[in-house]
Short mmCIF file of C-alpha atoms and ligand atoms in Angstrom, two decimals:
data_model
loop_
_atom_site.label_atom_id
_atom_site.label_comp_id
_atom_site.label_asym_id
_atom_site.label_seq_id
_atom_site.Cartn_x
_atom_site.Cartn_y
_atom_site.Cartn_z
CA MET C 131 0.00 0.00 0.00
CA ILE C 132 1.24 3.46 -0.87
CA THR C 133 -0.36 6.31 0.99
CA GLY C 134 -0.17 9.97 0.26
CA SER C 135 0.44 9.74 -3.51
CA THR C 136 -1.23 12.68 -5.24
CA SER C 137 -1.44 11.41 -8.82
CA THR C 138 -4.97 10.65 -9.97
CA THR C 139 -6.46 8.37 -12.62
CA GLU C 140 -9.98 7.88 -13.96
CA LEU C 141 -10.13 4.71 -11.86
CA ASP C 142 -9.72 6.63 -8.57
CA ARG C 143 -12.50 6.18 -6.04
CA PRO C 144 -11.94 8.93 -3.48
CA ARG C 145 -15.45 8.75 -1.96
CA PHE C 146 -17.72 6.15 -0.38
CA PHE C 147 -21.22 5.26 -1.51
CA ILE C 148 -23.52 6.03 1.42
CA ASP C 149 -27.25 6.75 1.46
CA GLY C 150 -27.46 6.86 -2.34
CA ARG C 151 -24.76 9.55 -2.62
CA TRP C 152 -20.99 9.79 -2.98
CA ALA C 153 -19.78 10.75 0.49
CA ASN C 154 -16.45 12.33 1.35
CA PRO C 155 -14.39 10.24 3.76
CA VAL C 156 -14.08 11.37 7.36
CA GLY C 157 -10.46 10.17 7.55
CA THR C 158 -7.51 10.81 5.24
CA GLU C 159 -6.16 7.31 4.62
CA VAL C 160 -5.83 6.38 0.96
CA TYR C 161 -5.00 3.05 -0.65
CA THR C 162 -3.08 2.89 -3.91
CA SER C 163 -4.14 -0.09 -5.95
CA LEU C 164 -1.24 -1.72 -7.81
CA GLU C 165 -1.62 -3.79 -10.96
CA ALA C 166 -0.78 -7.40 -10.04
CA ALA C 167 1.08 -8.12 -13.30
CA THR C 168 3.28 -5.02 -13.23
CA GLY C 169 3.26 -3.50 -9.75
CA GLU C 170 2.32 -0.18 -11.37
CA PRO C 171 -0.32 2.07 -9.74
CA LEU C 172 -3.83 1.58 -11.15
CA GLY C 173 -5.80 4.03 -9.05
CA ARG C 174 -6.49 5.13 -5.52
CA ALA C 175 -9.32 4.54 -3.08
CA ALA C 176 -10.23 6.13 0.23
CA LEU C 177 -10.09 3.84 3.25
CA GLY C 178 -13.03 3.90 5.64
CA SER C 179 -12.81 4.84 9.31
CA PRO C 180 -15.27 3.79 12.03
CA ALA C 181 -17.05 7.12 11.45
CA ASP C 182 -17.60 6.28 7.77
CA ILE C 183 -18.91 2.85 8.74
CA ASP C 184 -21.24 4.51 11.23
CA ALA C 185 -22.64 6.79 8.50
CA ALA C 186 -23.19 3.80 6.21
CA VAL C 187 -24.90 1.71 8.89
CA THR C 188 -27.09 4.66 9.88
CA ALA C 189 -28.20 5.03 6.24
CA ALA C 190 -28.88 1.30 5.92
CA ARG C 191 -30.83 1.33 9.19
CA ARG C 192 -32.94 4.29 8.06
CA ALA C 193 -33.66 2.71 4.65
CA LEU C 194 -34.89 -0.40 6.41
CA ASP C 195 -36.75 1.14 9.35
CA SER C 196 -38.37 4.16 7.71
CA GLY C 197 -37.60 4.07 3.98
CA PRO C 198 -39.70 2.59 1.17
CA TRP C 199 -37.52 -0.55 1.04
CA GLY C 200 -38.69 -1.62 4.49
CA ARG C 201 -42.29 -1.63 3.23
CA SER C 202 -41.57 -3.01 -0.26
CA THR C 203 -43.22 -6.13 -1.65
CA PRO C 204 -41.09 -8.97 -3.07
CA SER C 205 -42.22 -8.03 -6.59
CA GLU C 206 -41.15 -4.42 -6.10
CA ARG C 207 -37.75 -5.57 -4.88
CA ALA C 208 -37.44 -8.05 -7.74
CA ALA C 209 -38.10 -5.27 -10.25
CA VAL C 210 -35.28 -3.14 -8.80
CA MET C 211 -32.97 -6.17 -8.73
CA ARG C 212 -33.64 -6.90 -12.40
CA ARG C 213 -32.82 -3.29 -13.31
CA PHE C 214 -29.68 -3.59 -11.16
CA ALA C 215 -28.72 -6.74 -13.10
CA ALA C 216 -29.17 -4.96 -16.44
CA ALA C 217 -27.04 -2.02 -15.29
CA LEU C 218 -24.27 -4.39 -14.15
CA ALA C 219 -24.43 -6.35 -17.41
CA LYS C 220 -23.63 -3.16 -19.34
CA ARG C 221 -20.47 -2.78 -17.27
CA ALA C 222 -19.48 -6.48 -17.22
CA ASN C 223 -16.59 -6.36 -19.70
CA ALA C 224 -14.92 -3.35 -18.11
CA THR C 225 -15.41 -4.75 -14.62
CA SER C 226 -13.93 -8.14 -15.55
CA ARG C 227 -10.88 -6.46 -17.01
CA LEU C 228 -10.41 -4.18 -14.01
CA VAL C 229 -10.54 -7.11 -11.57
CA SER C 230 -7.94 -8.99 -13.63
CA GLN C 231 -5.64 -6.01 -13.36
CA GLU C 232 -6.27 -5.69 -9.63
CA ASN C 233 -5.94 -9.32 -8.53
CA GLY C 234 -4.24 -11.17 -11.40
CA MET C 235 -7.21 -13.40 -12.34
CA PRO C 236 -6.98 -14.52 -15.99
CA LEU C 237 -9.46 -12.42 -17.96
CA TRP C 238 -11.25 -15.44 -19.47
CA LEU C 239 -12.09 -16.49 -15.90
CA SER C 240 -12.86 -12.99 -14.67
CA THR C 241 -15.40 -12.57 -17.48
CA SER C 242 -17.34 -15.40 -15.96
CA PHE C 243 -16.95 -14.69 -12.22
CA ASN C 244 -16.84 -10.90 -12.21
CA GLY C 245 -18.93 -10.25 -15.32
CA ALA C 246 -21.65 -12.84 -15.82
CA ALA C 247 -21.97 -14.36 -12.33
CA PRO C 248 -23.19 -11.27 -10.43
CA VAL C 249 -25.73 -10.49 -13.13
CA GLY C 250 -27.02 -14.07 -13.06
CA ALA C 251 -27.21 -14.07 -9.27
CA LEU C 252 -29.34 -10.92 -9.21
CA GLU C 253 -31.72 -12.32 -11.82
CA ARG C 254 -32.06 -15.65 -10.00
CA TYR C 255 -32.69 -14.09 -6.60
CA ALA C 256 -35.17 -11.65 -8.13
CA ASP C 257 -37.14 -14.67 -9.39
CA TRP C 258 -36.81 -16.51 -6.09
CA ALA C 259 -37.85 -13.43 -4.07
CA GLU C 260 -41.26 -13.69 -5.69
CA THR C 261 -41.70 -17.30 -4.56
CA VAL C 262 -40.75 -16.99 -0.87
CA LEU C 263 -43.70 -17.62 1.45
CA PHE C 264 -43.24 -14.52 3.58
CA GLU C 265 -46.39 -15.12 5.61
CA GLU C 266 -48.67 -18.06 6.30
CA THR C 267 -51.40 -18.74 8.85
CA ARG C 268 -51.65 -21.98 10.76
CA ALA C 269 -54.41 -23.20 13.04
CA SER C 270 -53.12 -23.54 16.61
CA ALA C 271 -54.50 -25.28 19.71
CA SER C 272 -56.10 -22.06 20.97
CA GLY C 273 -56.60 -19.95 17.83
CA ALA C 274 -54.31 -19.25 14.92
CA THR C 275 -50.66 -18.36 14.38
CA ILE C 276 -49.37 -16.10 11.66
CA VAL C 277 -45.88 -17.36 10.78
CA ARG C 278 -43.84 -14.64 9.15
CA ARG C 279 -40.45 -14.63 7.52
CA GLU C 280 -39.04 -11.17 8.17
CA PRO C 281 -35.77 -9.68 6.92
CA VAL C 282 -32.96 -10.04 9.47
CA GLY C 283 -32.24 -6.34 9.06
CA VAL C 284 -29.01 -4.54 8.19
CA VAL C 285 -26.43 -6.87 6.65
CA GLY C 286 -22.72 -6.19 7.08
CA ALA C 287 -21.10 -7.91 4.09
CA ILE C 288 -17.32 -8.36 4.16
CA THR C 289 -15.58 -9.78 1.10
CA PRO C 290 -12.08 -10.84 0.00
CA TRP C 291 -10.24 -10.00 -3.21
CA ASN C 292 -10.12 -13.34 -4.99
CA TYR C 293 -13.59 -13.40 -6.66
CA PRO C 294 -14.72 -9.94 -5.58
CA GLN C 295 -17.81 -9.32 -7.70
CA ALA C 296 -19.25 -12.84 -7.44
CA LEU C 297 -18.67 -13.05 -3.69
CA ALA C 298 -20.18 -9.61 -3.04
CA MET C 299 -23.27 -10.50 -5.06
CA ASN C 300 -23.61 -13.88 -3.33
CA LYS C 301 -24.45 -11.78 -0.28
CA ILE C 302 -26.17 -8.73 -1.73
CA ALA C 303 -28.65 -10.59 -3.99
CA PRO C 304 -30.20 -12.93 -1.38
CA ALA C 305 -30.14 -10.11 1.18
CA LEU C 306 -32.13 -7.84 -1.17
CA ALA C 307 -34.52 -10.68 -2.01
CA ALA C 308 -35.20 -11.09 1.71
CA GLY C 309 -35.81 -7.35 2.13
CA CYS C 310 -32.61 -6.49 4.00
CA THR C 311 -30.35 -3.49 3.46
CA VAL C 312 -26.59 -3.85 3.06
CA VAL C 313 -23.30 -2.22 4.00
CA LEU C 314 -20.55 -3.80 1.88
CA LYS C 315 -16.92 -3.64 3.04
CA PRO C 316 -14.77 -4.95 0.18
CA ALA C 317 -11.05 -5.76 0.44
CA GLU C 318 -8.63 -2.96 -0.46
CA ILE C 319 -6.94 -4.98 -3.24
CA THR C 320 -10.19 -4.96 -5.20
CA ALA C 321 -11.37 -1.54 -4.04
CA LEU C 322 -11.68 -0.04 -7.49
CA ASP C 323 -14.10 -2.57 -8.94
CA ALA C 324 -16.27 -2.61 -5.82
CA TYR C 325 -17.86 0.75 -6.59
CA VAL C 326 -19.10 -0.48 -9.97
CA LEU C 327 -21.82 -2.11 -7.87
CA ALA C 328 -22.76 1.36 -6.59
CA ASP C 329 -22.72 2.87 -10.09
CA ALA C 330 -25.10 0.14 -11.29
CA ALA C 331 -27.36 0.22 -8.23
CA ASP C 332 -27.65 3.98 -8.58
CA GLU C 333 -28.55 3.72 -12.27
CA ALA C 334 -31.12 1.03 -11.43
CA GLY C 335 -32.97 3.37 -9.06
CA MET C 336 -32.06 1.48 -5.91
CA PRO C 337 -33.57 3.48 -3.04
CA ALA C 338 -31.08 5.47 -0.97
CA GLY C 339 -29.39 3.52 1.80
CA VAL C 340 -30.30 0.05 0.55
CA ILE C 341 -26.74 -0.58 -0.66
CA ASN C 342 -23.82 1.27 0.90
CA ILE C 343 -20.15 0.62 0.10
CA VAL C 344 -17.16 1.58 2.24
CA VAL C 345 -13.79 0.13 1.25
CA GLY C 346 -11.24 -0.46 3.96
CA GLY C 347 -8.97 -2.91 5.67
CA ARG C 348 -9.25 -5.08 8.73
CA GLU C 349 -10.08 -2.21 11.11
CA THR C 350 -12.86 -0.99 8.84
CA GLY C 351 -14.27 -4.52 8.74
CA ALA C 352 -13.98 -4.85 12.50
CA ALA C 353 -15.90 -1.57 12.95
CA LEU C 354 -18.70 -2.97 10.78
CA VAL C 355 -18.83 -6.22 12.75
CA ALA C 356 -18.88 -4.39 16.08
CA HIS C 357 -21.52 -1.84 15.06
CA PRO C 358 -24.71 -2.39 17.09
CA GLY C 359 -26.85 -1.24 14.15
CA VAL C 360 -25.79 -4.25 12.08
CA ASP C 361 -28.02 -7.30 12.53
CA THR C 362 -26.03 -9.96 10.70
CA ILE C 363 -22.56 -10.37 9.25
CA ALA C 364 -21.98 -12.20 5.96
CA PHE C 365 -18.25 -12.83 5.74
CA THR C 366 -15.98 -14.47 3.19
CA GLY C 367 -12.29 -14.61 3.94
CA SER C 368 -9.65 -16.37 5.99
CA THR C 369 -10.43 -18.69 8.87
CA ALA C 370 -8.27 -16.52 11.15
CA ALA C 371 -10.43 -13.45 10.51
CA GLY C 372 -13.59 -15.58 10.63
CA ARG C 373 -12.78 -16.70 14.16
CA LEU C 374 -12.41 -13.09 15.36
CA ILE C 375 -15.62 -12.05 13.62
CA ALA C 376 -17.57 -15.00 15.01
CA ALA C 377 -16.30 -14.20 18.51
CA GLU C 378 -17.55 -10.62 18.29
CA CYS C 379 -20.88 -11.76 16.84
CA GLY C 380 -21.15 -14.28 19.65
CA ARG C 381 -20.53 -11.54 22.20
CA GLN C 382 -23.32 -9.47 20.70
CA ILE C 383 -25.57 -12.49 19.87
CA LYS C 384 -25.54 -11.33 16.26
CA LYS C 385 -26.17 -13.69 13.37
CA VAL C 386 -23.19 -14.54 11.17
CA THR C 387 -22.39 -16.58 8.08
CA LEU C 388 -18.77 -17.50 7.43
CA GLU C 389 -17.27 -18.69 4.13
CA LEU C 390 -13.69 -19.46 5.10
CA GLY C 391 -10.59 -21.27 3.96
CA GLY C 392 -10.04 -24.77 2.69
CA LYS C 393 -7.46 -27.47 2.03
CA SER C 394 -9.50 -29.76 -0.10
CA ALA C 395 -8.55 -33.21 -1.33
CA GLY C 396 -8.66 -34.38 -4.93
CA ILE C 397 -8.97 -38.17 -4.54
CA VAL C 398 -7.71 -40.04 -7.60
CA LEU C 399 -9.20 -43.55 -7.30
CA ASP C 400 -7.22 -46.49 -8.68
CA ASP C 401 -9.51 -46.80 -11.72
CA ALA C 402 -9.31 -43.10 -12.65
CA ASP C 403 -8.81 -41.96 -16.24
CA LEU C 404 -5.80 -39.69 -15.81
CA ASP C 405 -6.63 -37.78 -19.00
CA VAL C 406 -9.96 -36.79 -17.48
CA PHE C 407 -8.25 -35.90 -14.18
CA VAL C 408 -5.57 -33.78 -15.86
CA GLY C 409 -8.23 -32.18 -18.04
CA GLY C 410 -9.90 -30.96 -14.85
CA LEU C 411 -6.78 -29.82 -12.98
CA LEU C 412 -6.88 -26.20 -14.09
CA ALA C 413 -10.50 -25.70 -13.08
CA VAL C 414 -10.34 -27.81 -9.96
CA SER C 415 -6.92 -27.28 -8.42
CA LEU C 416 -5.26 -24.28 -10.06
CA ARG C 417 -8.13 -21.95 -10.93
CA ASN C 418 -7.40 -18.27 -10.43
CA ASN C 419 -3.67 -18.99 -10.02
CA GLY C 420 -4.50 -21.25 -7.08
CA GLN C 421 -6.19 -18.40 -5.22
CA THR C 422 -9.44 -20.30 -4.85
CA CYS C 423 -10.91 -21.44 -1.55
CA THR C 424 -12.33 -24.66 -3.02
CA ALA C 425 -9.12 -25.73 -4.78
CA SER C 426 -8.33 -29.45 -4.55
CA SER C 427 -4.79 -28.60 -3.48
CA ARG C 428 -4.05 -31.96 -1.84
CA ILE C 429 -3.92 -34.63 -4.56
CA LEU C 430 -4.40 -38.08 -3.04
CA ALA C 431 -2.94 -40.78 -5.31
CA PRO C 432 -3.21 -44.59 -4.94
CA ARG C 433 0.20 -46.07 -4.21
CA SER C 434 -0.26 -48.50 -7.12
CA ARG C 435 -0.41 -45.55 -9.56
CA TYR C 436 1.51 -42.97 -7.56
CA ASP C 437 4.32 -42.26 -10.04
CA GLU C 438 1.84 -41.99 -12.91
CA VAL C 439 -0.23 -39.40 -11.01
CA VAL C 440 2.83 -37.41 -9.93
CA ASP C 441 4.10 -37.34 -13.52
CA ALA C 442 0.71 -36.23 -14.85
CA VAL C 443 0.31 -33.40 -12.30
CA THR C 444 3.93 -32.31 -12.75
CA THR C 445 3.69 -32.18 -16.55
CA PHE C 446 0.46 -30.20 -16.40
CA ALA C 447 1.83 -27.66 -13.90
CA ALA C 448 5.11 -27.27 -15.79
CA GLU C 449 3.25 -26.54 -19.04
CA MET C 450 0.93 -23.88 -17.64
CA ARG C 451 1.12 -20.56 -19.47
CA ILE C 452 2.37 -17.97 -17.02
CA GLY C 453 1.58 -14.46 -18.19
CA ASN C 454 -0.34 -11.24 -18.01
CA PRO C 455 -3.91 -12.05 -16.94
CA LEU C 456 -5.23 -9.91 -19.80
CA ASP C 457 -3.65 -12.26 -22.39
CA ALA C 458 -6.13 -14.82 -23.69
CA ASP C 459 -3.78 -17.81 -23.43
CA THR C 460 -2.63 -17.16 -19.84
CA THR C 461 -3.54 -19.98 -17.48
CA CYS C 462 -1.47 -18.75 -14.52
CA GLY C 463 -1.43 -15.04 -13.76
CA PRO C 464 0.32 -13.29 -10.88
CA MET C 465 -0.56 -13.42 -7.20
CA ALA C 466 -2.89 -10.64 -6.12
CA SER C 467 -0.37 -8.68 -4.04
CA SER C 468 3.19 -8.60 -2.82
CA GLY C 469 1.97 -9.91 0.55
CA GLN C 470 0.28 -12.85 -1.16
CA LEU C 471 3.48 -13.51 -3.16
CA GLU C 472 5.54 -13.59 0.04
CA ARG C 473 3.02 -15.92 1.67
CA VAL C 474 3.15 -18.43 -1.20
CA LEU C 475 6.96 -18.27 -1.49
CA GLY C 476 7.13 -18.84 2.27
CA TYR C 477 5.17 -22.09 1.95
CA ILE C 478 7.29 -23.18 -1.01
CA ASP C 479 10.34 -22.59 1.15
CA LEU C 480 8.82 -24.73 3.91
CA GLY C 481 8.24 -27.49 1.36
CA LEU C 482 11.81 -27.25 0.12
CA ARG C 483 13.07 -27.62 3.68
CA SER C 484 10.82 -30.66 4.37
CA ASP C 485 11.25 -34.27 3.20
CA ALA C 486 8.90 -33.60 0.29
CA ARG C 487 10.26 -33.87 -3.27
CA LEU C 488 9.91 -30.83 -5.54
CA THR C 489 8.91 -32.03 -9.02
CA THR C 490 8.37 -28.69 -10.77
CA GLY C 491 8.40 -24.97 -10.02
CA GLY C 492 9.73 -23.84 -6.67
CA GLY C 493 10.02 -20.07 -6.94
CA ARG C 494 9.51 -17.03 -9.13
CA PRO C 495 9.51 -17.69 -12.89
CA ALA C 496 12.44 -16.46 -14.97
CA GLY C 497 11.74 -13.39 -17.07
CA PHE C 498 9.01 -11.99 -14.82
CA ASP C 499 10.81 -9.25 -12.95
CA ARG C 500 7.74 -7.11 -12.48
CA GLY C 501 4.51 -8.16 -10.81
CA TRP C 502 3.90 -10.98 -8.35
CA PHE C 503 4.31 -14.17 -10.36
CA VAL C 504 4.98 -17.61 -8.88
CA GLU C 505 5.79 -20.78 -10.79
CA PRO C 506 3.16 -23.51 -10.63
CA THR C 507 4.77 -25.83 -8.09
CA VAL C 508 4.29 -29.50 -7.22
CA PHE C 509 5.61 -31.40 -4.22
CA ALA C 510 5.53 -35.22 -4.21
CA ASP C 511 6.11 -37.67 -1.33
CA VAL C 512 4.23 -35.34 1.00
CA SER C 513 2.83 -36.60 4.29
CA ASN C 514 -0.62 -35.37 5.27
CA HIS C 515 1.00 -34.20 8.51
CA ASP C 516 3.34 -31.76 6.72
CA THR C 517 2.50 -28.08 7.07
CA ILE C 518 2.17 -27.74 3.27
CA ALA C 519 -0.53 -30.44 3.40
CA ARG C 520 -2.39 -28.90 6.34
CA GLU C 521 -2.37 -25.13 5.81
CA GLU C 522 -4.05 -23.20 3.04
CA ILE C 523 -1.32 -21.85 0.72
CA PHE C 524 -3.64 -19.97 -1.65
CA GLY C 525 -1.34 -20.10 -4.64
CA PRO C 526 -0.41 -22.47 -7.51
CA VAL C 527 1.15 -25.06 -5.22
CA LEU C 528 -0.04 -28.69 -5.14
CA VAL C 529 1.01 -31.57 -2.91
CA VAL C 530 0.66 -35.23 -3.94
CA ILE C 531 0.05 -37.65 -1.06
CA PRO C 532 0.09 -41.46 -1.46
CA TYR C 533 -2.66 -43.68 0.01
CA ASP C 534 -3.53 -47.39 0.28
CA GLY C 535 -7.17 -48.24 -0.48
CA ASP C 536 -10.36 -46.15 -0.55
CA ASP C 537 -10.80 -46.13 3.24
CA ASP C 538 -7.30 -44.71 3.66
CA ALA C 539 -7.99 -42.04 1.00
CA ILE C 540 -11.20 -40.98 2.76
CA ALA C 541 -9.46 -40.91 6.14
CA ILE C 542 -6.69 -38.68 4.76
CA ALA C 543 -9.20 -36.41 3.02
CA ASN C 544 -11.09 -36.02 6.31
CA ASP C 545 -7.91 -35.53 8.35
CA SER C 546 -8.03 -31.75 7.93
CA SER C 547 -9.23 -28.90 10.08
CA TYR C 548 -11.09 -27.68 6.97
CA GLY C 549 -14.21 -29.05 5.30
CA LEU C 550 -15.00 -26.91 2.29
CA ALA C 551 -14.80 -28.90 -0.95
CA GLY C 552 -13.09 -31.76 -2.77
CA THR C 553 -13.14 -33.99 -5.83
CA VAL C 554 -13.16 -37.71 -6.61
CA TRP C 555 -11.76 -39.07 -9.90
CA THR C 556 -12.92 -42.46 -11.16
CA THR C 557 -14.28 -44.28 -14.21
CA ASP C 558 -17.03 -45.72 -11.95
CA GLU C 559 -19.33 -42.79 -11.19
CA GLN C 560 -21.34 -44.66 -8.55
CA ARG C 561 -18.15 -45.59 -6.72
CA GLY C 562 -17.14 -41.92 -6.88
CA ILE C 563 -20.48 -40.82 -5.43
CA ASP C 564 -20.16 -43.38 -2.63
CA VAL C 565 -16.71 -42.03 -1.76
CA ALA C 566 -18.00 -38.43 -2.03
CA ARG C 567 -20.75 -39.22 0.51
CA ARG C 568 -18.08 -40.17 3.07
CA VAL C 569 -15.92 -37.05 2.66
CA ARG C 570 -16.82 -34.45 5.31
CA THR C 571 -17.11 -31.24 3.30
CA GLY C 572 -19.87 -28.84 2.29
CA THR C 573 -19.44 -29.54 -1.43
CA ILE C 574 -17.61 -32.15 -3.50
CA GLY C 575 -17.40 -32.98 -7.21
CA VAL C 576 -17.17 -36.30 -9.04
CA ASN C 577 -14.85 -36.08 -12.06
CA TYR C 578 -15.17 -32.31 -12.02
CA TYR C 579 -15.95 -29.43 -9.69
CA ALA C 580 -18.26 -26.65 -10.72
CA ASN C 581 -20.06 -24.28 -8.39
CA ASP C 582 -23.77 -24.75 -8.93
CA ALA C 583 -25.55 -21.45 -8.37
CA GLY C 584 -28.80 -23.34 -7.85
CA SER C 585 -27.54 -25.33 -4.84
CA PRO C 586 -26.25 -24.39 -1.40
CA PHE C 587 -22.51 -23.77 -1.07
CA GLY C 588 -20.41 -23.53 2.08
CA GLY C 589 -18.14 -25.32 4.48
CA ILE C 590 -18.09 -27.29 7.70
CA LYS C 591 -15.43 -27.42 10.43
CA ALA C 592 -12.97 -24.51 10.10
CA SER C 593 -14.32 -23.73 6.61
CA GLY C 594 -17.37 -21.93 7.87
CA LEU C 595 -20.94 -21.61 9.04
CA GLY C 596 -24.08 -21.18 6.96
CA ARG C 597 -24.61 -21.38 3.23
CA GLU C 598 -24.51 -19.15 0.18
CA SER C 599 -25.98 -19.87 -3.28
CA GLY C 600 -29.22 -21.62 -4.06
CA ARG C 601 -32.64 -20.57 -2.79
CA GLU C 602 -31.42 -21.67 0.66
CA ALA C 603 -29.19 -18.57 0.90
CA ILE C 604 -32.27 -16.35 1.28
CA ASP C 605 -33.01 -18.13 4.57
CA GLU C 606 -29.75 -16.74 6.01
CA TYR C 607 -31.28 -13.27 5.68
CA LEU C 608 -34.71 -14.10 7.16
CA GLU C 609 -35.95 -14.53 10.71
CA PHE C 610 -39.13 -16.38 11.68
CA LYS C 611 -41.74 -14.54 13.68
CA SER C 612 -44.91 -16.12 15.05
CA ILE C 613 -47.92 -13.93 15.84
CA TYR C 614 -50.40 -15.75 18.08
CA VAL C 615 -54.02 -14.76 17.51
CA SER C 616 -56.69 -15.86 19.98
CA SER C 617 -59.45 -16.25 17.40
CA ASP C 618 -59.86 -18.43 14.31
CA TYR C 619 -58.06 -15.78 12.30
CA GLU C 620 -58.84 -15.83 8.60
CA PRO C 621 -56.17 -14.09 6.53
CA ASP C 622 -57.52 -11.96 3.73
CA GLN C 623 -54.71 -13.13 1.48
CA GLU C 624 -52.93 -16.42 2.11
CA GLY C 625 -49.16 -16.17 1.79
CA LYS C 626 -49.42 -12.39 1.85
CA ALA C 627 -46.12 -10.61 1.39
CA ARG C 628 -44.70 -8.34 4.09
P1 NAD I 866 -8.88 -11.99 4.89
O1 NAD I 866 -9.60 -12.75 5.94
O2 NAD I 866 -7.57 -11.44 5.20
O3 NAD I 866 -9.79 -10.76 4.42
C1 NAD I 866 -11.10 -10.92 3.94
C2 NAD I 866 -11.89 -9.67 4.21
O4 NAD I 866 -12.08 -9.53 5.62
C3 NAD I 866 -11.22 -8.38 3.77
O5 NAD I 866 -12.21 -7.49 3.33
C4 NAD I 866 -10.57 -7.89 5.05
O6 NAD I 866 -10.35 -6.49 5.06
C5 NAD I 866 -11.58 -8.28 6.08
N1 NAD I 866 -11.06 -8.54 7.43
C6 NAD I 866 -9.88 -9.11 7.77
N2 NAD I 866 -9.79 -9.23 9.11
C7 NAD I 866 -10.95 -8.77 9.63
C8 NAD I 866 -11.48 -8.63 10.94
N3 NAD I 866 -10.79 -9.02 12.01
N4 NAD I 866 -12.71 -8.11 11.09
C9 NAD I 866 -13.44 -7.74 10.02
N5 NAD I 866 -13.00 -7.81 8.75
C10 NAD I 866 -11.77 -8.33 8.55
O7 NAD I 866 -8.85 -12.96 3.61
P2 NAD I 866 -8.22 -12.66 2.17
O8 NAD I 866 -6.77 -12.88 2.24
O9 NAD I 866 -8.71 -11.37 1.64
O10 NAD I 866 -8.93 -13.81 1.32
C11 NAD I 866 -8.43 -15.08 1.22
C12 NAD I 866 -9.17 -16.02 2.15
O11 NAD I 866 -10.57 -16.04 1.82
C13 NAD I 866 -8.71 -17.44 1.99
O12 NAD I 866 -8.57 -18.03 3.26
C14 NAD I 866 -9.84 -18.10 1.22
O13 NAD I 866 -9.93 -19.49 1.40
C15 NAD I 866 -11.03 -17.39 1.75
N6 NAD I 866 -12.15 -17.52 0.81
C16 NAD I 866 -13.20 -18.32 1.16
C17 NAD I 866 -14.25 -18.49 0.27
C18 NAD I 866 -15.42 -19.36 0.61
O14 NAD I 866 -16.44 -19.22 -0.04
N7 NAD I 866 -15.32 -20.24 1.59
C19 NAD I 866 -14.23 -17.83 -0.96
C20 NAD I 866 -13.15 -17.02 -1.27
C21 NAD I 866 -12.11 -16.86 -0.37
#
């Protein structure tokens, strides 16, 4: 981070989006966003102080408690959400490109996750909003009970830099469908793209205060979590930060959803077709330069085919196209920041100093003096007890661990503090599904891994609490309320909206 630089670019975002307006920051801290591939400045963004967070929460509170949003019907909200989707779609190409510059994600991938995905999420949740049973009446022993699903209230959404637009919308869209208002605190690294959401919401006629955006770092996020005006926290990020956030939410008895880290296993069964497995490696284990929470970064290989699997993974990693994320043929772009580069190199160093065998990579690639590039790296002969097999590296670094028999593979897969995702590779799909049932994670793929926007996503153990995606995500933003009526109450409109 560079503070105090005075140069300006058209990408600069010197103000926050609060109460439907661009608000000057209370503090003076400024973040200079650096292009991941070059280290050159891209633009600057103001960093939020607790006072800025307070202004944003106050606006969100007002929009919910006394603004039109708090009295809106699901259809009215859906209409705004569809306009919001259309406004984002117009910006999708520019946004995808900007994110690639900020965090190093190959543009072909960014187009999907930062361009199309948020638009699709808004459209889906707009449709689902109109099908939620917000109110029903049940006969009770002494009269009737009106069972309502009410919005939780003000949502504090905190997001990381790796899939910034998709992860922000995974929170905003179900929250809007439920009738909540939102304060979004994006990560600094992807500060510049975050405000595209405000530009689009504004154009869509989103009522003031329904979406507020204040970029900042850890302290800004902590101020949002601690704010008594926030009713629930929706967090995606590291397990370390998730623990602190959950502790504060526990202190306040505040709802929280946590999408945290992972160290998922890719289990290659002894009948696997290695061409199919290798064909999936980029998407499953090395997507976004390895900066993906669901990455199958521990490859479990049957001892009978161990050398074959190691050779296949090594060849694939060694042949990846390292390059500028804006180039169409790049399969491995740079790390998102210098800090992230240091972190990944630190783990590679740990691997080099362990009994593991480096089969490819192992440092910074030759010829890439600028930017934060790391070579795709593979370690073989790794024990599941090694630090590089236990901790999330969050870079293009894979470990290959041998196993003996399916039970052993499942035991190794489950011997992790995390429980986010995983994959099973086999020519016998039913066998793969049977193995997948026994792996303790929130999601798992058989012969591929693809996030399904129509189904719940999330982790167990140290990978998180609660679910995003699917219709189920709306439930995270609703509270039940039962109104007991002493008579045989007859509703004038069954399933009436709020
Ligand atoms: P991070 O935890 O450092 O930061 C994430 C966000 O939380 C940022 O906006 C940051 O400013 C904020 N933050 C950090 N500490 C905080 C605190 N104490 N209180 C409030 N806010 C705080 O994570 P990162 O390095 O930006 O992202 C990488 C991590 O995110 C990895 O661990 C990855 O696995 C995880 N992740 C998980 C998922 C998922 O869906 N499970 C998806 C993407 C990324």
